[in-house]
Short mmCIF file of C-alpha atoms and ligand atoms in Angstrom, two decimals:
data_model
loop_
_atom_site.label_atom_id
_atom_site.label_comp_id
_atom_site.label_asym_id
_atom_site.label_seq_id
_atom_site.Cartn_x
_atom_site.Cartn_y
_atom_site.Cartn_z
CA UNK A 233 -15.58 -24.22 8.51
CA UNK A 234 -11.67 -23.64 9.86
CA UNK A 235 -8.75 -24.95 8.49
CA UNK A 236 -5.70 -26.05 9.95
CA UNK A 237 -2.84 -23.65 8.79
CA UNK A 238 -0.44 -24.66 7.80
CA UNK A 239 -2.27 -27.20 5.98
CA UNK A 240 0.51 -30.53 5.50
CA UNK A 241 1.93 -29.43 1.61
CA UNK A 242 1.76 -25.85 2.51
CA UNK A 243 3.50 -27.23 5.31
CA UNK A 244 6.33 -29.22 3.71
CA UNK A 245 7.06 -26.36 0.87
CA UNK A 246 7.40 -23.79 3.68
CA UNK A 247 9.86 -25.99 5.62
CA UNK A 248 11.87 -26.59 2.65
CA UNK A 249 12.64 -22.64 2.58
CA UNK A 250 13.96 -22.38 6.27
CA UNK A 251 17.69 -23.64 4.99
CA UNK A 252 17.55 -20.89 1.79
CA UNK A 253 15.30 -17.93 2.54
CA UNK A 254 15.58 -15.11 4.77
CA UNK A 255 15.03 -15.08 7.82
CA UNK A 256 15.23 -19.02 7.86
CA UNK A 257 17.36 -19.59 10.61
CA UNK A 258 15.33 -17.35 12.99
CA UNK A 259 12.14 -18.79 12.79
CA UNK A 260 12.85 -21.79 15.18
CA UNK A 261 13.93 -19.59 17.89
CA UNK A 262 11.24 -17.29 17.35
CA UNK A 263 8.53 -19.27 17.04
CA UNK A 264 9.91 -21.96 20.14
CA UNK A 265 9.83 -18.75 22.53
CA UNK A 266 6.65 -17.81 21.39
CA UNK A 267 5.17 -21.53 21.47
CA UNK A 268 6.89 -20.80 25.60
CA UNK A 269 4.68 -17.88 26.26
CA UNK A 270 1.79 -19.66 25.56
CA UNK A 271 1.06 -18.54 21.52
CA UNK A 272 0.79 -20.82 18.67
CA UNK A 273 2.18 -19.86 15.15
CA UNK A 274 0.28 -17.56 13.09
CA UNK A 275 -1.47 -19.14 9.95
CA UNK A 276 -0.01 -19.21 7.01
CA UNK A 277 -0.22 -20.89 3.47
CA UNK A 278 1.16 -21.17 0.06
CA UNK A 279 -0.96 -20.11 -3.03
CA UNK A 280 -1.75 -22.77 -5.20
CA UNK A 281 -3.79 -21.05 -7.89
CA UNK A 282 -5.64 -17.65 -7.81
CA UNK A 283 -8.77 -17.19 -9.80
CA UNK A 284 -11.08 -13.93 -9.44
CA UNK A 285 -11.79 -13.21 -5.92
CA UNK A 286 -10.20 -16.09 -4.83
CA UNK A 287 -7.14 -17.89 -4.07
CA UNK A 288 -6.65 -21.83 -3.42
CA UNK A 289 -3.78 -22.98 -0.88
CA UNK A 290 -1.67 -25.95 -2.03
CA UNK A 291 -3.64 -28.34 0.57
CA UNK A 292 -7.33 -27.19 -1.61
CA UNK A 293 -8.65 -24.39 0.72
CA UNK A 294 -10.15 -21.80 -0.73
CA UNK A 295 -10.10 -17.85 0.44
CA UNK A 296 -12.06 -14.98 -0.40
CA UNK A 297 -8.80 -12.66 -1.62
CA UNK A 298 -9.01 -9.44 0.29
CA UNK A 299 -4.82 -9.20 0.11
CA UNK A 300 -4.79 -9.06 -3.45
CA UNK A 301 -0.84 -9.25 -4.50
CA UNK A 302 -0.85 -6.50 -1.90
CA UNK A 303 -3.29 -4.50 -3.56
CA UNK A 304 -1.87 -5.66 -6.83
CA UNK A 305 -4.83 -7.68 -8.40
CA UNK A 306 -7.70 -4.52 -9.43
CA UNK A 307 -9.67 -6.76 -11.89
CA UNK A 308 -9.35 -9.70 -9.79
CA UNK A 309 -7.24 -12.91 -9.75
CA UNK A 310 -6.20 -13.66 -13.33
CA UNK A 311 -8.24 -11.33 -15.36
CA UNK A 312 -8.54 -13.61 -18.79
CA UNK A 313 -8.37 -10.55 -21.29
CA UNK A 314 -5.48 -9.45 -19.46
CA UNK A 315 -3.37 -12.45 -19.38
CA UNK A 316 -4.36 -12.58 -23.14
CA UNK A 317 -2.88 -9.40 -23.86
CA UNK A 318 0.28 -9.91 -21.97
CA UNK A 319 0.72 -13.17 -23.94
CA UNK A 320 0.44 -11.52 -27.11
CA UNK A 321 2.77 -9.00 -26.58
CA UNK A 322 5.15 -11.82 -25.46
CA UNK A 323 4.53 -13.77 -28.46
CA UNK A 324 5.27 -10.73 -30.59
CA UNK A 325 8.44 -8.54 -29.36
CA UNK A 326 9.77 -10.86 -26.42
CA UNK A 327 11.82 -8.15 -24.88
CA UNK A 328 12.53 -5.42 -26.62
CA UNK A 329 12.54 -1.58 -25.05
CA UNK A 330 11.50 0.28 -28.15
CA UNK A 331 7.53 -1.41 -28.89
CA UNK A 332 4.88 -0.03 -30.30
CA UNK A 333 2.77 -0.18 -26.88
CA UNK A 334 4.97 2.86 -24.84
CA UNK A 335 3.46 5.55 -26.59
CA UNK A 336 -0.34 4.37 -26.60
CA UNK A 337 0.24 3.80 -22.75
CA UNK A 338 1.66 7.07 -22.10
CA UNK A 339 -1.42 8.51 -24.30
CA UNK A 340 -4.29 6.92 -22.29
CA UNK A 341 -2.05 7.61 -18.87
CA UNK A 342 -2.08 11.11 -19.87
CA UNK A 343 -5.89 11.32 -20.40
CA UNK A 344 -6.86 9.83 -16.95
CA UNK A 345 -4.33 12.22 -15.05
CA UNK A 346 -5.90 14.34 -12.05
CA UNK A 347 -7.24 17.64 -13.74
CA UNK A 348 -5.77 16.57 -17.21
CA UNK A 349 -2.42 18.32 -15.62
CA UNK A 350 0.24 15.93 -15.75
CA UNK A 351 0.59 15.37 -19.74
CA UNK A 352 4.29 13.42 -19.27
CA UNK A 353 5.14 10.00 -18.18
CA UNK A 354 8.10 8.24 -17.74
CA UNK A 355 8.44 4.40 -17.44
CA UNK A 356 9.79 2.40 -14.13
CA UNK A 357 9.50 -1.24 -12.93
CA UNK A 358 8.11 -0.79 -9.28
CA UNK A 359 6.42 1.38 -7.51
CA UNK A 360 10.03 1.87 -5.58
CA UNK A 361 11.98 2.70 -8.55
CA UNK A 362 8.96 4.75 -9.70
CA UNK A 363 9.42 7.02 -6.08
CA UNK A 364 13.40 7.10 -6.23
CA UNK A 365 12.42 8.42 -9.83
CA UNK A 366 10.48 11.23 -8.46
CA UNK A 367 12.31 12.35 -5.90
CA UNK A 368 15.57 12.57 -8.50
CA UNK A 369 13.19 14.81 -10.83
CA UNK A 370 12.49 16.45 -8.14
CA UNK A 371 15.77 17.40 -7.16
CA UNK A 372 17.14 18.34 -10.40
CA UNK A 373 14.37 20.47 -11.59
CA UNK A 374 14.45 22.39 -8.31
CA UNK A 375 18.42 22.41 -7.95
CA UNK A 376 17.51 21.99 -4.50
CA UNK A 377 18.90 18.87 -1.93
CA UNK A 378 15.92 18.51 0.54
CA UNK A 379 12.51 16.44 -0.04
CA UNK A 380 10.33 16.36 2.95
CA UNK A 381 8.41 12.81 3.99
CA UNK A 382 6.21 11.63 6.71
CA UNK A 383 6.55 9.59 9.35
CA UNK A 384 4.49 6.30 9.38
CA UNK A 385 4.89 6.55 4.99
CA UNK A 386 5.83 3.96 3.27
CA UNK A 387 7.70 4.43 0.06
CA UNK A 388 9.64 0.73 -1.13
CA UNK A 389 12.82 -1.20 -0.34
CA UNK A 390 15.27 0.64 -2.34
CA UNK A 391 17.81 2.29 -0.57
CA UNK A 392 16.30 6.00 -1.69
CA UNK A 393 12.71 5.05 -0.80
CA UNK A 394 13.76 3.35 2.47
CA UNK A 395 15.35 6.53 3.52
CA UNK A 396 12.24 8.16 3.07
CA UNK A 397 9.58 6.05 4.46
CA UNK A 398 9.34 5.81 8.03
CA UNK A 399 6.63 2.88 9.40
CA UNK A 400 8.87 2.08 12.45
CA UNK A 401 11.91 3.16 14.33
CA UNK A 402 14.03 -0.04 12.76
CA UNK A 403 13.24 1.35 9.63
CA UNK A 404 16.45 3.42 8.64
CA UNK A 405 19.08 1.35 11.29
CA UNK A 406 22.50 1.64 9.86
CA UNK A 407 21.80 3.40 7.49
CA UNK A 408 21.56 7.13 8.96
CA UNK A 409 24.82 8.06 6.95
CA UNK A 410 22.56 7.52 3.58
CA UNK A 411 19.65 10.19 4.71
CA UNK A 412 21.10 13.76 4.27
CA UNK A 413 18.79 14.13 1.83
CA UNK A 414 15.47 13.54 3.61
CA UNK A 415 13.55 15.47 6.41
CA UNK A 416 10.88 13.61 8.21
CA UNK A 417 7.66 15.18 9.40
CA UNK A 418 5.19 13.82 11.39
CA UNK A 419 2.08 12.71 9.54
CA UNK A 420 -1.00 13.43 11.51
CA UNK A 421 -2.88 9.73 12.18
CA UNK A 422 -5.80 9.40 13.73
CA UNK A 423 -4.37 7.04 16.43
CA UNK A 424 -1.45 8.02 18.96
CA UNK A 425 -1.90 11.88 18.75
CA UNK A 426 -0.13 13.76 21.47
CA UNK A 427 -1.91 13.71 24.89
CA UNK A 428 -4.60 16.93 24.83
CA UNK A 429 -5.27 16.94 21.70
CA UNK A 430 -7.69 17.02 19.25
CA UNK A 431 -7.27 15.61 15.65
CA UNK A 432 -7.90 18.94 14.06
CA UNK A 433 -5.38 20.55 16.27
CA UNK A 434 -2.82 17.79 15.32
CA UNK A 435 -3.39 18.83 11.68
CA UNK A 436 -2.84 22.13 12.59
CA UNK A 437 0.44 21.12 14.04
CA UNK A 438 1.82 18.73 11.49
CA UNK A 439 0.95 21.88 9.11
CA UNK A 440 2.81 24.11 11.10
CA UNK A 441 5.85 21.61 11.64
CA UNK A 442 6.02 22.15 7.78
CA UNK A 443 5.74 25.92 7.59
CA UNK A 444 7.89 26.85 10.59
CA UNK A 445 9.43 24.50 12.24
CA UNK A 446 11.51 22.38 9.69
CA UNK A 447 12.42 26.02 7.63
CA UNK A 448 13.45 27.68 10.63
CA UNK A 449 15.77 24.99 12.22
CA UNK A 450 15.92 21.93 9.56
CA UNK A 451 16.47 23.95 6.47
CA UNK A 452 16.16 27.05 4.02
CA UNK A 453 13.03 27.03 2.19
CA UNK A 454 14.91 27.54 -0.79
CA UNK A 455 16.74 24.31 -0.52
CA UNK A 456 13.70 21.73 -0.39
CA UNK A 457 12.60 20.53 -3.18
CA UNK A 458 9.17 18.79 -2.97
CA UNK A 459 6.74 17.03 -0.37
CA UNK A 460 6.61 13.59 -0.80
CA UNK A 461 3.39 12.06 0.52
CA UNK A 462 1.05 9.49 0.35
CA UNK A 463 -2.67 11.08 0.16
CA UNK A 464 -3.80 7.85 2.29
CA UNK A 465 -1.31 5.73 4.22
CA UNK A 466 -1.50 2.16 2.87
CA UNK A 467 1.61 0.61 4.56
CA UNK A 468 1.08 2.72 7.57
CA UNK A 469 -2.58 1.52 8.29
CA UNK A 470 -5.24 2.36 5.84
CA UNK A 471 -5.67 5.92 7.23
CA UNK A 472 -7.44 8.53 5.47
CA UNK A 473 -5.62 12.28 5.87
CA UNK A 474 -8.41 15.13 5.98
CA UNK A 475 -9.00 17.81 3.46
CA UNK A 476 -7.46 20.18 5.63
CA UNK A 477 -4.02 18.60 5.39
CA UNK A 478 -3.96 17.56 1.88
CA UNK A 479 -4.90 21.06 0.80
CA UNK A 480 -2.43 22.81 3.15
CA UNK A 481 0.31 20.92 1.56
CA UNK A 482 -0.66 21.88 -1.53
CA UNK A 483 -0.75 26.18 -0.52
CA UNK A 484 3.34 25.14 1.45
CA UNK A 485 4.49 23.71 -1.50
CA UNK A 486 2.87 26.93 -3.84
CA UNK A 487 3.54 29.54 -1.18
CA UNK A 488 7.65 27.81 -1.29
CA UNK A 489 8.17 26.96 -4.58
CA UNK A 490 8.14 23.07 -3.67
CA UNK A 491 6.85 20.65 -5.52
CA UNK A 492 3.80 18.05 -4.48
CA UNK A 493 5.07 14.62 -4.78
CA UNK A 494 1.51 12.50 -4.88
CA UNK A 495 2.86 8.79 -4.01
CA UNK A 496 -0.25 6.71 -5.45
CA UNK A 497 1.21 3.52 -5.86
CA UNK A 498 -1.48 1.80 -3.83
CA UNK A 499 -4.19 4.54 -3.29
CA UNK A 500 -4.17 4.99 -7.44
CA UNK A 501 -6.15 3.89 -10.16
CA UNK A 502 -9.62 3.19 -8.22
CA UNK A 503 -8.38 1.58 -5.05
CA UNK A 504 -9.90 4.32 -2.55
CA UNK A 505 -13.09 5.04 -5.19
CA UNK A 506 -11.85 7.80 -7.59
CA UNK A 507 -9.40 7.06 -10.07
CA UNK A 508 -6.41 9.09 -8.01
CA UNK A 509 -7.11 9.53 -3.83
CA UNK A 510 -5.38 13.62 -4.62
CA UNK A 511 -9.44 13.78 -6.21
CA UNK A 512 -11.06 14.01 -3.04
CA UNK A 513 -8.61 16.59 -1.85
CA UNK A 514 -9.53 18.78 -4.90
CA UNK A 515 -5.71 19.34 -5.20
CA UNK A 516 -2.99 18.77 -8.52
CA UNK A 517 -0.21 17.25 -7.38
CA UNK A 518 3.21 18.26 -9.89
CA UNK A 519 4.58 14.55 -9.90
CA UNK A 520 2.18 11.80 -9.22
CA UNK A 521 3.67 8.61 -8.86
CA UNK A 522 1.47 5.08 -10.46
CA UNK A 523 2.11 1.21 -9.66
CA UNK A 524 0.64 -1.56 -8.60
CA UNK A 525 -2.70 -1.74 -10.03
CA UNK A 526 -1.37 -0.19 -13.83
CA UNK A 527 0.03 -3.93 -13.71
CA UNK A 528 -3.63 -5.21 -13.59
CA UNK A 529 -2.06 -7.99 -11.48
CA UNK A 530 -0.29 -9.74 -13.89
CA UNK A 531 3.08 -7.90 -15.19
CA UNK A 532 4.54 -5.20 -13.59
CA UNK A 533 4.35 -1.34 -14.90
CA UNK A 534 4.66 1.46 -13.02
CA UNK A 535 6.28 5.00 -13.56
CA UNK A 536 5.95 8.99 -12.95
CA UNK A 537 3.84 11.40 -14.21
CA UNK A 538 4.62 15.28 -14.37
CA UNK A 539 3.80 18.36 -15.50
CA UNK A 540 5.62 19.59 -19.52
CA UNK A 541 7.71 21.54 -17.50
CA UNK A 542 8.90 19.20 -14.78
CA UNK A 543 8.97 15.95 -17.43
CA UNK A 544 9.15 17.64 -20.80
CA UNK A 545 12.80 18.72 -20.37
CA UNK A 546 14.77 18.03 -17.40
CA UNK A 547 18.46 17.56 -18.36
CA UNK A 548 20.02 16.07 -15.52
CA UNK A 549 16.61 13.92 -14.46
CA UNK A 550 17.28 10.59 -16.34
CA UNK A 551 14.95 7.31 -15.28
CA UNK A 552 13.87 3.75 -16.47
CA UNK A 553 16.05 0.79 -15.77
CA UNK A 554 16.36 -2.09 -18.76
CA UNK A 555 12.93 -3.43 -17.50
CA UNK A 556 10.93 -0.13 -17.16
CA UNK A 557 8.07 -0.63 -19.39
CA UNK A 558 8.21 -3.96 -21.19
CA UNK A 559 6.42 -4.93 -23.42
CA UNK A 560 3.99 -7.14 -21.43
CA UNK A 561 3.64 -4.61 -19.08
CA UNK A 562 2.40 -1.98 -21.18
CA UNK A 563 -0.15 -4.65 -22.56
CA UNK A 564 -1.37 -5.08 -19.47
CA UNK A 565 -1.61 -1.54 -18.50
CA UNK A 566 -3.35 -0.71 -21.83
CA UNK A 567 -5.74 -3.52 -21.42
CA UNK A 568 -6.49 -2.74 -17.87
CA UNK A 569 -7.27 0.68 -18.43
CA UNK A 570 -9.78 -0.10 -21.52
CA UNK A 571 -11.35 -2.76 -18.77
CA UNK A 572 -11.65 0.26 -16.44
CA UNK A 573 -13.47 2.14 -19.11
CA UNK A 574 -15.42 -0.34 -20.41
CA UNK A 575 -16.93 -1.50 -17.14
CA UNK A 576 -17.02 1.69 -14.96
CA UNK A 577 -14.71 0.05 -12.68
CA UNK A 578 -13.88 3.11 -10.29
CA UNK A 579 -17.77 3.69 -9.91
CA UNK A 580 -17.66 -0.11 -8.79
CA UNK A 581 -14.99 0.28 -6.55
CA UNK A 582 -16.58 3.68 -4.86
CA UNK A 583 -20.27 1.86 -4.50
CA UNK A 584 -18.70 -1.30 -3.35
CA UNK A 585 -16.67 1.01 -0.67
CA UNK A 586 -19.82 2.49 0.38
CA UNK A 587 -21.32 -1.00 0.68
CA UNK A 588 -17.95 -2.20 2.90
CA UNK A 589 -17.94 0.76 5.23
CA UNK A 590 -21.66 0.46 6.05
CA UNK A 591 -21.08 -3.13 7.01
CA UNK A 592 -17.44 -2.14 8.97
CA UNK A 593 -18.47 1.13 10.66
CA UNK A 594 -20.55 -0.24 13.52
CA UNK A 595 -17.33 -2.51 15.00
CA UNK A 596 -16.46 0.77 16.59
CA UNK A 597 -18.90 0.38 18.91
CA UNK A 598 -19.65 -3.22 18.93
CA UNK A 599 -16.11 -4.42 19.80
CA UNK A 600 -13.54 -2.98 22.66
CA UNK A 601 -10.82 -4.64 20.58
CA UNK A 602 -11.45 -2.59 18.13
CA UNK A 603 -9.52 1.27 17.67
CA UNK A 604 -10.75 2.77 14.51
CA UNK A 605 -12.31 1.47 11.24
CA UNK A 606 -10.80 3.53 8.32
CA UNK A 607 -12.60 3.17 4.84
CA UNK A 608 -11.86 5.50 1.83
CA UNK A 609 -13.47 3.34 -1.39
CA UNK A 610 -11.69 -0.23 -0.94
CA UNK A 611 -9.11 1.11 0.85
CA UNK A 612 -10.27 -1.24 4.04
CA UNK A 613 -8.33 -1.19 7.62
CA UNK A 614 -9.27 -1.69 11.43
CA UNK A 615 -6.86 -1.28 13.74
CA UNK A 616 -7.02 -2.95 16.94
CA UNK A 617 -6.38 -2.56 20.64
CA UNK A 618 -3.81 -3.83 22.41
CA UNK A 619 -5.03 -6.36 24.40
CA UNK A 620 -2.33 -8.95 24.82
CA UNK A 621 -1.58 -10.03 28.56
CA UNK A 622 2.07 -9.97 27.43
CA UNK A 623 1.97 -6.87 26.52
CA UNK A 624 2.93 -7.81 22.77
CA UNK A 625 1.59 -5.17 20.13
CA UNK A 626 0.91 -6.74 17.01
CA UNK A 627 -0.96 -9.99 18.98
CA UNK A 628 -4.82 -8.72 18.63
CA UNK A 629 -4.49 -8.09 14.98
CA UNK A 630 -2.61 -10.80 14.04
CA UNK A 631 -5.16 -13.35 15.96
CA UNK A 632 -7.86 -11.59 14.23
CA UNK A 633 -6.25 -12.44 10.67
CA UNK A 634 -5.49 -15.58 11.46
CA UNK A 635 -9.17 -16.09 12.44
CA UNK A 636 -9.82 -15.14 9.35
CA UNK A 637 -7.57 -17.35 7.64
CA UNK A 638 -9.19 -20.09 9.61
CA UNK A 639 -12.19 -18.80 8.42
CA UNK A 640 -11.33 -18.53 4.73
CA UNK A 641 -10.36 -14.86 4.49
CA UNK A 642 -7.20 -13.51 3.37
CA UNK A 643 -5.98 -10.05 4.16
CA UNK A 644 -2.58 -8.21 5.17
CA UNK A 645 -1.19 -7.86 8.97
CA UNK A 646 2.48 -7.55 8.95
CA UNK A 647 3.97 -6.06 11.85
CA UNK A 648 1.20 -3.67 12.66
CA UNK A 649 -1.67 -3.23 14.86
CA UNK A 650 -3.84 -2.81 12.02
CA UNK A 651 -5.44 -5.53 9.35
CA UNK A 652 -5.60 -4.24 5.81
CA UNK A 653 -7.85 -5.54 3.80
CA UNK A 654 -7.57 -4.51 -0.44
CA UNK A 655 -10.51 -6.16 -2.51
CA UNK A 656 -10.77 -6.02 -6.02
CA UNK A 657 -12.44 -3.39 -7.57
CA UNK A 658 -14.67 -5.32 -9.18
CA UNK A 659 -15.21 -8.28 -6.33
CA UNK A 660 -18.70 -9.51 -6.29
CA UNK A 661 -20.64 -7.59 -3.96
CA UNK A 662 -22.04 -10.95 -2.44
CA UNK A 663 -18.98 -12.34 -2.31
CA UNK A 664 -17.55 -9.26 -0.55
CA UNK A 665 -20.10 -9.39 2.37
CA UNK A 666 -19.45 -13.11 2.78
CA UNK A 667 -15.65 -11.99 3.62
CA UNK A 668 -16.56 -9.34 5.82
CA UNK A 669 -18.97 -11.09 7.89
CA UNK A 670 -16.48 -14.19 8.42
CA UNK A 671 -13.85 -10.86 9.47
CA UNK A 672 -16.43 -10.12 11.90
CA UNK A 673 -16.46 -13.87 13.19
CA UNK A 674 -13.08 -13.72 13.44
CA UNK A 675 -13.10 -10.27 15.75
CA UNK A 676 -15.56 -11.71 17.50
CA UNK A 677 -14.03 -14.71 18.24
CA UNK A 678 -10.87 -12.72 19.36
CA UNK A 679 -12.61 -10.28 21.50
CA UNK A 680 -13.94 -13.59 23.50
CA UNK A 681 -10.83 -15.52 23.48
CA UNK A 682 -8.05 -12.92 23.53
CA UNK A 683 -4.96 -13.04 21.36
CA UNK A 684 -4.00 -16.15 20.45
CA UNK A 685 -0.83 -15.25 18.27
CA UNK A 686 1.79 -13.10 19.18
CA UNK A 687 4.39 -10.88 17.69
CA UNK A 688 6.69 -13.44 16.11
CA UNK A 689 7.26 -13.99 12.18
CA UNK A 690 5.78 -17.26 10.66
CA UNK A 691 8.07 -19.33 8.15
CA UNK A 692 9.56 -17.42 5.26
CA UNK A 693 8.09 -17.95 2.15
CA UNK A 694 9.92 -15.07 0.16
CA UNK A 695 11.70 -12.10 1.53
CA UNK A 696 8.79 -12.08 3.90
CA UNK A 697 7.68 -13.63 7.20
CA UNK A 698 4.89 -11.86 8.27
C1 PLP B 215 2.61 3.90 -1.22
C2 PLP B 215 3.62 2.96 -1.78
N1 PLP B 215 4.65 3.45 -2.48
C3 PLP B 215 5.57 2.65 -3.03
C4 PLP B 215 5.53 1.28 -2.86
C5 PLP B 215 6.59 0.41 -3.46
O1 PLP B 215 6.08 -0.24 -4.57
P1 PLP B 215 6.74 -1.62 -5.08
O2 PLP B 215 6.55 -2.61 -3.98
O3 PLP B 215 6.01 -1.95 -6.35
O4 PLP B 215 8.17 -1.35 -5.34
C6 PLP B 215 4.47 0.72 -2.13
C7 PLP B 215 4.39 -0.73 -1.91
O5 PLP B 215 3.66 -1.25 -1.13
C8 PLP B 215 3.50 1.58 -1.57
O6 PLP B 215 2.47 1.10 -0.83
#
């Protein structure tokens, strides 16, 4: 089996975007002078319809769905009893902010909190709002101007959370007058550590960039606020911090009087095999920060959790746009957490992460292309060599997902060196294998052929043209 990406509708829906979308009029250029050295376009497609663990393109082809609404979808493609929910909570309060479904939410939310510590929660749309939430608690409970966030995080596209993420240099371009607020640390990944090193030692160092460095020539102690950090990068490659880290934030932030600013948006609620990554730290973070899945892939829900006294009675902290907890997303937030009950879904997601890394961990060895395979419960990434003859970084990985593609697997590359791949937590294990032996095809077929695709964007079909 390989399809022909685009297929001809995908095709003529994508070409009707180029006069309206983003990035519309660049994609000619781009992809004439990549066609010029030699690469063809990347594959793409438009969803048709998405049912379980799969997802049909608009010319009939059917994927196995390891993108998942970017790790979005927990229960799978268009869980029934979800959808049902949601439409009954339409049919009975349309939009109103005030339902009856905030306060059950916020009940079960508070019961499934790391270490029963974080009793409070407080309604946003998006994970982004959720994080520019946070950091604003943050600030006012501490009376303090400074958070602290890593380099290679990713936070969201609002203006707050772009200041503090930090996945490439282009990142915060123009807008260095808007980041007073934020000091950037280096997180300590597993690739690109500084020549002589060890990946302990690196720890060691990131730790002590936070003790010493940034209070002796960033800032006073007693003017940062919290730690803002993702306990597992998502957008900046799957990779899995150790212990040591994790838990030596946790003693800065008590030894300082900062807070610990868990960003879960993607690693929560099951994705990396317990029900919040902080659990395999053994560490309480004071705000925790839940998205994505909470929306069990059909309406959005996301918001903050805290502490009684960080949440229960912050004067100046205020937080929840129009939006922030409607009705349907509460519904499906209530319904996906009964699911999650019901069906042991983060013991699912843990044994079928122990399933995926036993199949994964041997392409290490088996293929050069290959840098590191990085597994924590579904949290699924390989990063790859650079082995483009052009020298152009994002080409291995982005012929190996279009390979896939090809091949009937869909999974995230944007501009990284790195697939991502985000099953749902309940995928059939069978189904699951299937996918990752066609991945294996596809790195296969890569690691014979060489890169095929270089670095350029393929048509917008959003914001997006990855
Ligand atoms: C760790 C993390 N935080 C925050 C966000 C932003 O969430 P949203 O896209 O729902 O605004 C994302 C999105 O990918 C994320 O991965």
């Amino acid at each position: 089996m390989s399809y022909k990406l685009p297929g001809k509708r995908s095709l003529a829906l994508l070409a009707r975007g180029l006069p309206h979308l983003r990035d519309g009029l660049r994609y000619p250029s781009s992809s004439a002078s990549s066609a010029a050295r030699g690469y063809e376009p990347p594959g793409q497609f438009i969803v048709d319809r998405a049912e379980g663990d799969f997802i049909w393109d608009m010319d009939g082809n059917c994927y196995i769905d390891f993108q998942n609404g970017w790790a979005t979808n927990p229960l799978g493609n268009c869980h029934p009893e979800i959808i049902e929910a949601v439409h009954k909570a339409h049919c009975r309060y349309g939009f109103h902010w005030e339902h009856s479904l905030r306060i059950p939410l916020a009940e079960q939310l508070a019961k499934i909190m790391p270490g029963g510590a974080l009793p409070r929660f407080s309604f946003e749309v998006s994970g982004t709002e959720a994080v520019e939430s946070a950091i604003h608690l943050a600030l006012c409970h501490t009376k303090r101007r400074y958070i602290i966030s890593f380099t290679s995080s990713f936070h969201g596209e609002g203006l707050g959370t772009k200041m503090a993420s930090a996945y490439n240099a282009d990142n915060n371009l123009y807008m260095e007058g808007w980041a007073g607020g934020v000091i950037k640390a280096p997180y300590p990944y597993s690739e690109q550590i500084p020549a002589g090193m060890g990946q302990e030692q690196y720890v060691e160092y990131c730790l002590w960039y936070l003790a010493e460095h940034i209070p002796k020539y960033v800032s006073p102690v007693e003017n940062i606020a919290a730690i803002l950090i993702e306990p597992g990068l998502a957008e900046g490659g799957n990779w899995i911090p150790s212990v040591e880290f994790i838990q030596g934030i946790r003693k800065l932030c008590d030894d300082n009087e900062w807070l610990m600013i868990a960003d879960e948006v993607l690693t929560g609620l099951g994705r990396t095999g317990k029900m919040w990554s902080v659990e395999h730290y053994d560490v309480l973070p004071d705000i925790l920060v839940a998205g994505k899945n909470l929306s069990g892939g059909i309406e959005a829900c996301a918001g903050v959790a805290a502490t009684d006294e960080i949440l229960g009675d912050n004067v100046r902290a205020s937080g929840g746009s129009t939006f922030a907890g409607t009705p349907g997303g509460c519904a499906a937030a209530l319904k996906t957490l009964e699911i999650y009950e019901r069906d042991n879904i983060v013991e699912r997601a843990a044994s079928l992460g122990k399933v995926a890394a036993e199949y994964m961990i041997h392409w290490q060895q088996k293929y050069s292309i290959v840098g590191q395979v990085r597994t924590l419960g579904l949290l699924l990434g390989v990063s790859f060599n650079n082995t483009s003859e052009q020298g152009e970084e994002y080409a291995t990985a982005r012929s190996v997902r279009h390979q896939m593609m090809k091949r009937g697997v869909w999974a995230i590359c944007d501009f990284e060196r790195q697939v991502r791949m985000y099953p749902a937590l309940n995928m059939d294990e069978a189904v699951l294998l299937d996918g990752l032996a066609k991945v294996e095809e596809a790195i296969e077929h890569v690691q014979r052929h060489g890169p095929t695709v270089g670095d350029y964007p393929s048509m917008p079909s959003g914001n997006v043209g990855f």
